[in-house]
CSV table of N, CA and C in Angstrom, one decimal:
chain,number,residue,atom,x,y,z
A,1,MET,N,-171.1,76.1,-134.0
A,1,MET,CA,-171.8,75.4,-135.1
A,1,MET,C,-173.0,76.1,-135.6
A,2,LYS,N,-173.9,76.7,-134.8
A,2,LYS,CA,-175.2,77.0,-135.2
A,2,LYS,C,-174.9,78.4,-135.6
A,3,ASN,N,-173.7,79.2,-135.1
A,3,ASN,CA,-173.4,80.4,-135.5
A,3,ASN,C,-172.8,80.4,-137.0
A,4,LYS,N,-171.9,79.4,-137.3
A,4,LYS,CA,-171.5,79.3,-138.7
A,4,LYS,C,-172.8,79.2,-139.6
A,5,ILE,N,-173.8,78.4,-139.3
A,5,ILE,CA,-174.9,78.2,-140.0
A,5,ILE,C,-175.7,79.5,-140.3
A,6,THR,N,-175.6,80.2,-139.2
A,6,THR,CA,-176.2,81.6,-139.5
A,6,THR,C,-175.7,82.5,-140.3
A,7,ILE,N,-174.3,82.5,-139.8
A,7,ILE,CA,-173.5,83.3,-141.0
A,7,ILE,C,-173.6,82.8,-142.5
A,8,SER,N,-173.4,81.6,-142.7
A,8,SER,CA,-173.7,81.2,-143.7
A,8,SER,C,-175.1,81.6,-144.4
A,9,LEU,N,-176.0,81.5,-144.0
A,9,LEU,CA,-177.3,81.7,-144.2
A,9,LEU,C,-177.4,82.9,-144.6
A,10,LEU,N,-176.9,84.1,-143.7
A,10,LEU,CA,-176.9,85.4,-144.2
A,10,LEU,C,-176.2,85.9,-145.1
A,11,LEU,N,-175.2,85.6,-145.3
A,11,LEU,CA,-174.3,85.9,-146.6
A,11,LEU,C,-174.7,85.3,-147.9
A,12,LEU,N,-175.7,83.8,-147.9
A,12,LEU,CA,-176.2,83.6,-149.3
A,12,LEU,C,-177.3,84.6,-149.4
A,13,ILE,N,-178.3,85.0,-148.7
A,13,ILE,CA,-179.3,86.0,-148.4
A,13,ILE,C,-178.6,87.2,-149.3
A,14,PHE,N,-177.4,87.6,-148.7
A,14,PHE,CA,-176.7,88.9,-148.9
A,14,PHE,C,-176.4,88.9,-150.5
A,15,LEU,N,-175.9,87.8,-150.8
A,15,LEU,CA,-175.6,87.4,-152.2
A,15,LEU,C,-176.5,87.5,-153.1
A,16,PHE,N,-177.8,86.8,-152.6
A,16,PHE,CA,-178.9,86.7,-153.5
A,16,PHE,C,-179.2,88.2,-153.8
A,17,ILE,N,-179.6,88.9,-152.7
A,17,ILE,CA,-180.3,90.2,-152.8
A,17,ILE,C,-179.5,91.0,-153.8
A,18,THR,N,-178.1,91.1,-153.8
A,18,THR,CA,-177.1,92.0,-154.4
A,18,THR,C,-177.2,91.2,-155.7
A,19,GLY,N,-177.0,90.1,-156.0
A,19,GLY,CA,-177.2,89.8,-157.4
A,19,GLY,C,-178.6,89.9,-158.0
A,20,CYS,N,-179.8,90.1,-157.5
A,20,CYS,CA,-181.0,90.6,-158.2
A,20,CYS,C,-181.0,92.1,-158.6
A,21,SER,N,-180.2,92.8,-157.7
A,21,SER,CA,-180.5,94.4,-157.6
A,21,SER,C,-180.0,94.9,-159.0
A,22,ASP,N,-179.1,93.8,-159.8
A,22,ASP,CA,-178.6,94.6,-161.2
A,22,ASP,C,-179.5,95.1,-162.1
A,23,TYR,N,-180.8,94.3,-161.9
A,23,TYR,CA,-181.8,94.6,-162.9
A,23,TYR,C,-182.7,95.5,-162.3
A,24,GLN,N,-183.1,96.8,-163.2
A,24,GLN,CA,-184.0,97.8,-162.9
A,24,GLN,C,-185.2,97.9,-163.6
A,25,GLU,N,-186.4,98.0,-163.2
A,25,GLU,CA,-187.4,98.3,-164.1
A,25,GLU,C,-187.3,99.3,-165.3
A,26,ASP,N,-187.5,99.0,-166.6
A,26,ASP,CA,-187.2,99.7,-167.8
A,26,ASP,C,-188.6,100.3,-168.4
A,27,PHE,N,-189.5,99.5,-168.3
A,27,PHE,CA,-190.8,100.2,-168.7
A,27,PHE,C,-191.8,98.7,-168.7
A,28,THR,N,-193.2,99.4,-168.8
A,28,THR,CA,-194.4,98.5,-168.4
A,28,THR,C,-195.2,98.4,-169.7
A,29,PHE,N,-196.0,97.6,-170.0
A,29,PHE,CA,-196.8,97.7,-171.1
A,29,PHE,C,-197.8,96.5,-170.9
A,30,THR,N,-198.9,96.7,-171.7
A,30,THR,CA,-200.0,95.9,-172.1
A,30,THR,C,-200.2,95.4,-173.5
A,31,GLY,N,-200.8,94.3,-173.4
A,31,GLY,CA,-200.7,93.4,-174.9
A,31,GLY,C,-201.5,92.0,-174.4
A,32,THR,N,-201.5,91.6,-175.9
A,32,THR,CA,-202.3,90.3,-176.1
A,32,THR,C,-201.3,89.5,-176.7
A,33,VAL,N,-201.4,88.1,-176.2
A,33,VAL,CA,-200.8,87.1,-176.7
A,33,VAL,C,-201.5,86.6,-178.0
A,34,GLU,N,-200.5,86.8,-178.9
A,34,GLU,CA,-200.8,86.7,-180.6
A,34,GLU,C,-200.3,85.0,-181.1
A,35,GLU,N,-198.9,84.6,-180.4
A,35,GLU,CA,-198.8,83.6,-180.6
A,35,GLU,C,-197.9,82.8,-179.8
A,36,ILE,N,-197.8,81.4,-179.7
A,36,ILE,CA,-197.1,80.8,-178.6
A,36,ILE,C,-196.1,79.7,-179.5
A,37,LEU,N,-194.7,80.3,-179.1
A,37,LEU,CA,-193.5,79.5,-179.8
A,37,LEU,C,-193.3,78.7,-179.0
A,38,VAL,N,-193.6,77.2,-178.8
A,38,VAL,CA,-193.5,76.4,-177.9
A,38,VAL,C,-191.9,75.8,-178.1
A,39,GLU,N,-191.3,75.6,-178.9
A,39,GLU,CA,-189.9,75.1,-179.0
A,39,GLU,C,-189.0,76.2,-178.6
A,40,GLU,N,-189.1,77.5,-178.6
A,40,GLU,CA,-188.5,78.6,-178.4
A,40,GLU,C,-189.0,78.9,-177.0
A,41,GLU,N,-189.6,78.6,-176.1
A,41,GLU,CA,-190.5,79.0,-175.2
A,41,GLU,C,-190.7,80.3,-174.7
A,42,MET,N,-191.4,81.0,-175.8
A,42,MET,CA,-191.6,82.2,-176.1
A,42,MET,C,-193.2,82.7,-176.2
A,43,LEU,N,-193.6,83.8,-175.6
A,43,LEU,CA,-194.7,84.4,-176.4
A,43,LEU,C,-194.6,85.4,-177.3
A,44,VAL,N,-195.3,85.6,-178.5
A,44,VAL,CA,-195.5,86.8,-179.2
A,44,VAL,C,-196.4,87.6,-178.6
A,45,ILE,N,-196.5,88.8,-178.4
A,45,ILE,CA,-197.0,89.8,-177.7
A,45,ILE,C,-197.4,91.0,-178.4
A,46,LYS,N,-198.3,91.5,-178.7
A,46,LYS,CA,-198.8,92.7,-179.4
A,46,LYS,C,-199.5,93.8,-178.5
A,47,GLU,N,-198.6,94.5,-178.3
A,47,GLU,CA,-198.6,95.8,-177.5
A,47,GLU,C,-200.1,96.5,-178.0
A,48,TYR,N,-201.2,96.4,-177.0
A,48,TYR,CA,-202.3,97.4,-177.8
A,48,TYR,C,-202.3,98.8,-176.7
A,49,ASP,N,-202.9,99.8,-177.4
A,49,ASP,CA,-202.8,101.3,-177.0
A,49,ASP,C,-201.2,102.0,-177.2
A,50,GLY,N,-200.3,101.3,-178.0
A,50,GLY,CA,-198.7,101.8,-177.8
A,50,GLY,C,-198.9,102.7,-178.8
A,51,VAL,N,-198.1,103.9,-178.3
A,51,VAL,CA,-197.9,105.2,-179.1
A,51,VAL,C,-196.4,105.3,-179.7
A,52,GLU,N,-195.6,104.3,-179.9
A,52,GLU,CA,-194.9,104.3,-180.4
A,52,GLU,C,-194.6,103.1,-181.4
A,53,GLY,N,-193.6,103.1,-182.3
A,53,GLY,CA,-193.5,101.9,-183.2
A,53,GLY,C,-194.5,102.0,-184.1
A,54,ARG,N,-194.9,100.6,-184.6
A,54,ARG,CA,-196.0,100.4,-185.3
A,54,ARG,C,-197.1,100.7,-184.7
A,55,LYS,N,-198.1,101.1,-186.0
A,55,LYS,CA,-199.3,101.9,-185.7
A,55,LYS,C,-200.1,101.2,-184.6
A,56,GLY,N,-200.4,99.7,-185.2
A,56,GLY,CA,-201.2,98.9,-184.2
A,56,GLY,C,-200.7,98.4,-183.3
A,57,GLY,N,-199.6,98.6,-182.8
A,57,GLY,CA,-198.9,98.3,-181.5
A,57,GLY,C,-197.3,97.5,-181.7
A,58,ASN,N,-196.5,97.7,-180.8
A,58,ASN,CA,-195.4,96.9,-181.0
A,58,ASN,C,-195.3,95.5,-180.6
A,59,ILE,N,-194.7,94.6,-181.4
A,59,ILE,CA,-194.9,93.4,-181.1
A,59,ILE,C,-193.5,92.8,-180.6
A,60,TYR,N,-193.6,92.3,-179.3
A,60,TYR,CA,-192.4,91.5,-178.6
A,60,TYR,C,-192.4,90.0,-178.6
A,61,GLU,N,-191.2,89.6,-178.5
A,61,GLU,CA,-191.3,88.2,-178.1
A,61,GLU,C,-190.6,88.2,-176.8
A,62,ILE,N,-191.4,87.3,-175.6
A,62,ILE,CA,-191.2,87.4,-174.5
A,62,ILE,C,-190.8,85.9,-174.0
A,63,PRO,N,-189.9,85.3,-173.4
A,63,PRO,CA,-189.4,84.2,-173.0
A,63,PRO,C,-190.4,83.8,-171.6
A,64,VAL,N,-191.0,82.7,-171.7
A,64,VAL,CA,-191.8,82.1,-170.2
A,64,VAL,C,-191.0,80.8,-170.1
A,65,ASP,N,-190.8,80.7,-168.8
A,65,ASP,CA,-190.9,79.4,-168.3
A,65,ASP,C,-191.7,78.0,-168.7
A,66,ASN,N,-193.0,78.6,-168.6
A,66,ASN,CA,-194.2,77.4,-168.7
A,66,ASN,C,-195.4,78.1,-169.8
A,67,GLU,N,-194.9,78.0,-171.3
A,67,GLU,CA,-195.5,78.5,-172.2
A,67,GLU,C,-197.2,78.2,-172.2
A,68,GLU,N,-197.5,76.6,-171.3
A,68,GLU,CA,-198.8,76.1,-171.2
A,68,GLU,C,-199.6,77.0,-170.5
A,69,LYS,N,-199.2,78.0,-169.6
A,69,LYS,CA,-200.0,78.9,-168.6
A,69,LYS,C,-200.6,80.0,-169.3
A,70,TYR,N,-200.4,80.2,-170.7
A,70,TYR,CA,-201.0,81.0,-171.6
A,70,TYR,C,-201.6,80.6,-173.0
A,71,SER,N,-202.6,81.6,-173.2
A,71,SER,CA,-203.5,81.0,-174.3
A,71,SER,C,-203.6,82.2,-175.3
A,72,ILE,N,-203.6,82.1,-176.5
A,72,ILE,CA,-203.7,83.1,-177.5
A,72,ILE,C,-204.9,83.9,-177.1
A,73,GLY,N,-204.4,85.5,-177.3
A,73,GLY,CA,-205.8,86.2,-177.2
A,73,GLY,C,-205.9,86.6,-175.7
A,74,GLN,N,-205.0,86.3,-174.7
A,74,GLN,CA,-204.8,86.3,-173.4
A,74,GLN,C,-204.3,87.6,-173.3
A,75,LYS,N,-204.8,88.5,-172.4
A,75,LYS,CA,-204.5,90.2,-172.1
A,75,LYS,C,-203.2,89.9,-170.8
A,76,LEU,N,-202.3,90.6,-171.1
A,76,LEU,CA,-201.0,90.4,-170.2
A,76,LEU,C,-200.5,91.9,-169.7
A,77,GLU,N,-200.3,92.0,-168.8
A,77,GLU,CA,-199.1,93.3,-168.3
A,77,GLU,C,-197.7,93.0,-168.3
A,78,VAL,N,-197.1,93.4,-169.0
A,78,VAL,CA,-195.5,93.0,-169.0
A,78,VAL,C,-194.7,94.2,-168.4
A,79,THR,N,-194.1,93.9,-167.3
A,79,THR,CA,-193.0,94.4,-166.9
A,79,THR,C,-191.4,94.1,-167.4
A,80,VAL,N,-190.9,95.0,-167.9
A,80,VAL,CA,-189.6,94.5,-168.5
A,80,VAL,C,-188.3,95.3,-167.5
A,81,PHE,N,-187.5,94.2,-167.1
A,81,PHE,CA,-186.3,94.8,-166.4
A,81,PHE,C,-185.2,94.4,-167.0
A,82,SER,N,-184.1,95.4,-167.0
A,82,SER,CA,-182.9,95.4,-167.5
A,82,SER,C,-181.9,95.6,-166.9
A,83,ASN,N,-180.7,94.9,-167.1
A,83,ASN,CA,-179.4,95.3,-166.3
A,83,ASN,C,-178.3,96.0,-167.1
A,84,THR,N,-178.7,96.8,-168.3
A,84,THR,CA,-177.9,97.8,-169.1
A,84,THR,C,-178.7,99.1,-169.5
A,85,ASP,N,-177.9,100.2,-169.6
A,85,ASP,CA,-178.6,101.2,-169.9
A,85,ASP,C,-178.7,101.3,-171.6
A,86,ASP,N,-177.9,100.7,-171.9
A,86,ASP,CA,-178.3,100.8,-173.5
A,86,ASP,C,-179.8,100.5,-174.0
A,87,ASP,N,-180.2,100.8,-175.1
A,87,ASP,CA,-181.7,101.0,-175.5
A,87,ASP,C,-181.7,99.9,-176.8
A,88,VAL,N,-181.3,98.8,-176.2
A,88,VAL,CA,-181.7,97.4,-177.0
A,88,VAL,C,-182.5,96.4,-176.3
A,89,TRP,N,-183.1,95.5,-177.4
A,89,TRP,CA,-183.6,94.3,-176.7
A,89,TRP,C,-183.1,93.0,-177.0
A,90,ASP,N,-182.0,93.0,-175.9
A,90,ASP,CA,-181.4,92.0,-175.6
A,90,ASP,C,-181.7,91.0,-174.5
A,91,LEU,N,-182.4,89.7,-174.8
A,91,LEU,CA,-183.1,89.0,-174.1
A,91,LEU,C,-181.8,88.2,-172.8
A,92,ASP,N,-180.7,88.7,-173.3
A,92,ASP,CA,-179.7,88.1,-171.9
A,92,ASP,C,-179.4,89.1,-171.1
A,93,ARG,N,-180.0,90.4,-171.1
A,93,ARG,CA,-179.9,91.2,-170.2
A,93,ARG,C,-181.3,91.7,-169.7
A,94,MET,N,-182.4,90.9,-169.8
A,94,MET,CA,-183.4,91.4,-169.6
A,94,MET,C,-184.3,90.0,-168.9
A,95,LYS,N,-185.1,90.5,-167.9
A,95,LYS,CA,-186.0,89.8,-167.1
A,95,LYS,C,-187.5,90.2,-167.4
A,96,PHE,N,-188.5,89.5,-167.1
A,96,PHE,CA,-189.9,89.9,-167.4
A,96,PHE,C,-190.9,89.6,-166.2
A,97,GLU,N,-191.6,90.1,-165.9
A,97,GLU,CA,-192.9,89.7,-165.1
A,97,GLU,C,-194.0,90.0,-166.0
A,98,LEU,N,-195.1,88.9,-166.0
A,98,LEU,CA,-196.2,89.0,-166.6
A,98,LEU,C,-197.3,88.9,-165.6
A,99,LYS,N,-198.4,89.6,-165.5
A,99,LYS,CA,-199.4,89.5,-165.0
A,99,LYS,C,-200.7,89.4,-165.9
A,100,THR,N,-201.7,88.5,-165.7
A,100,THR,CA,-203.1,88.7,-166.4
A,100,THR,C,-203.7,89.8,-166.1
A,101,VAL,N,-204.3,90.5,-167.1
A,101,VAL,CA,-205.3,91.8,-167.2
A,101,VAL,C,-206.6,91.2,-167.2
A,102,ALA,N,-207.4,91.5,-166.4
A,102,ALA,CA,-208.9,91.2,-166.4
A,102,ALA,C,-209.6,91.9,-167.4
A,103,ASP,N,-210.5,91.5,-168.1
A,103,ASP,CA,-211.5,92.1,-169.1
A,103,ASP,C,-212.2,93.2,-168.4
């Protein structure tokens, strides 16, 4: 019985790891929270020191689990992970890691 539990646990861990490995780091940027879209559970983040796109910095909509943790003007470092090689902004194929940047 104990062996079956151990094997089942190892199988679950293996499946979890392989399921997460489809996503690979795509790019990282820093920006400020410009708007909080409560109903959509998204942050509107304006990249600063951006070299591409808009002169003042690219603007991204990033989904979050708990928008209450963030405030307008807050500086964040956003790492974008994608599970596709296509150069598209497809939220169904992306994951995000957000970290607060100290002033």
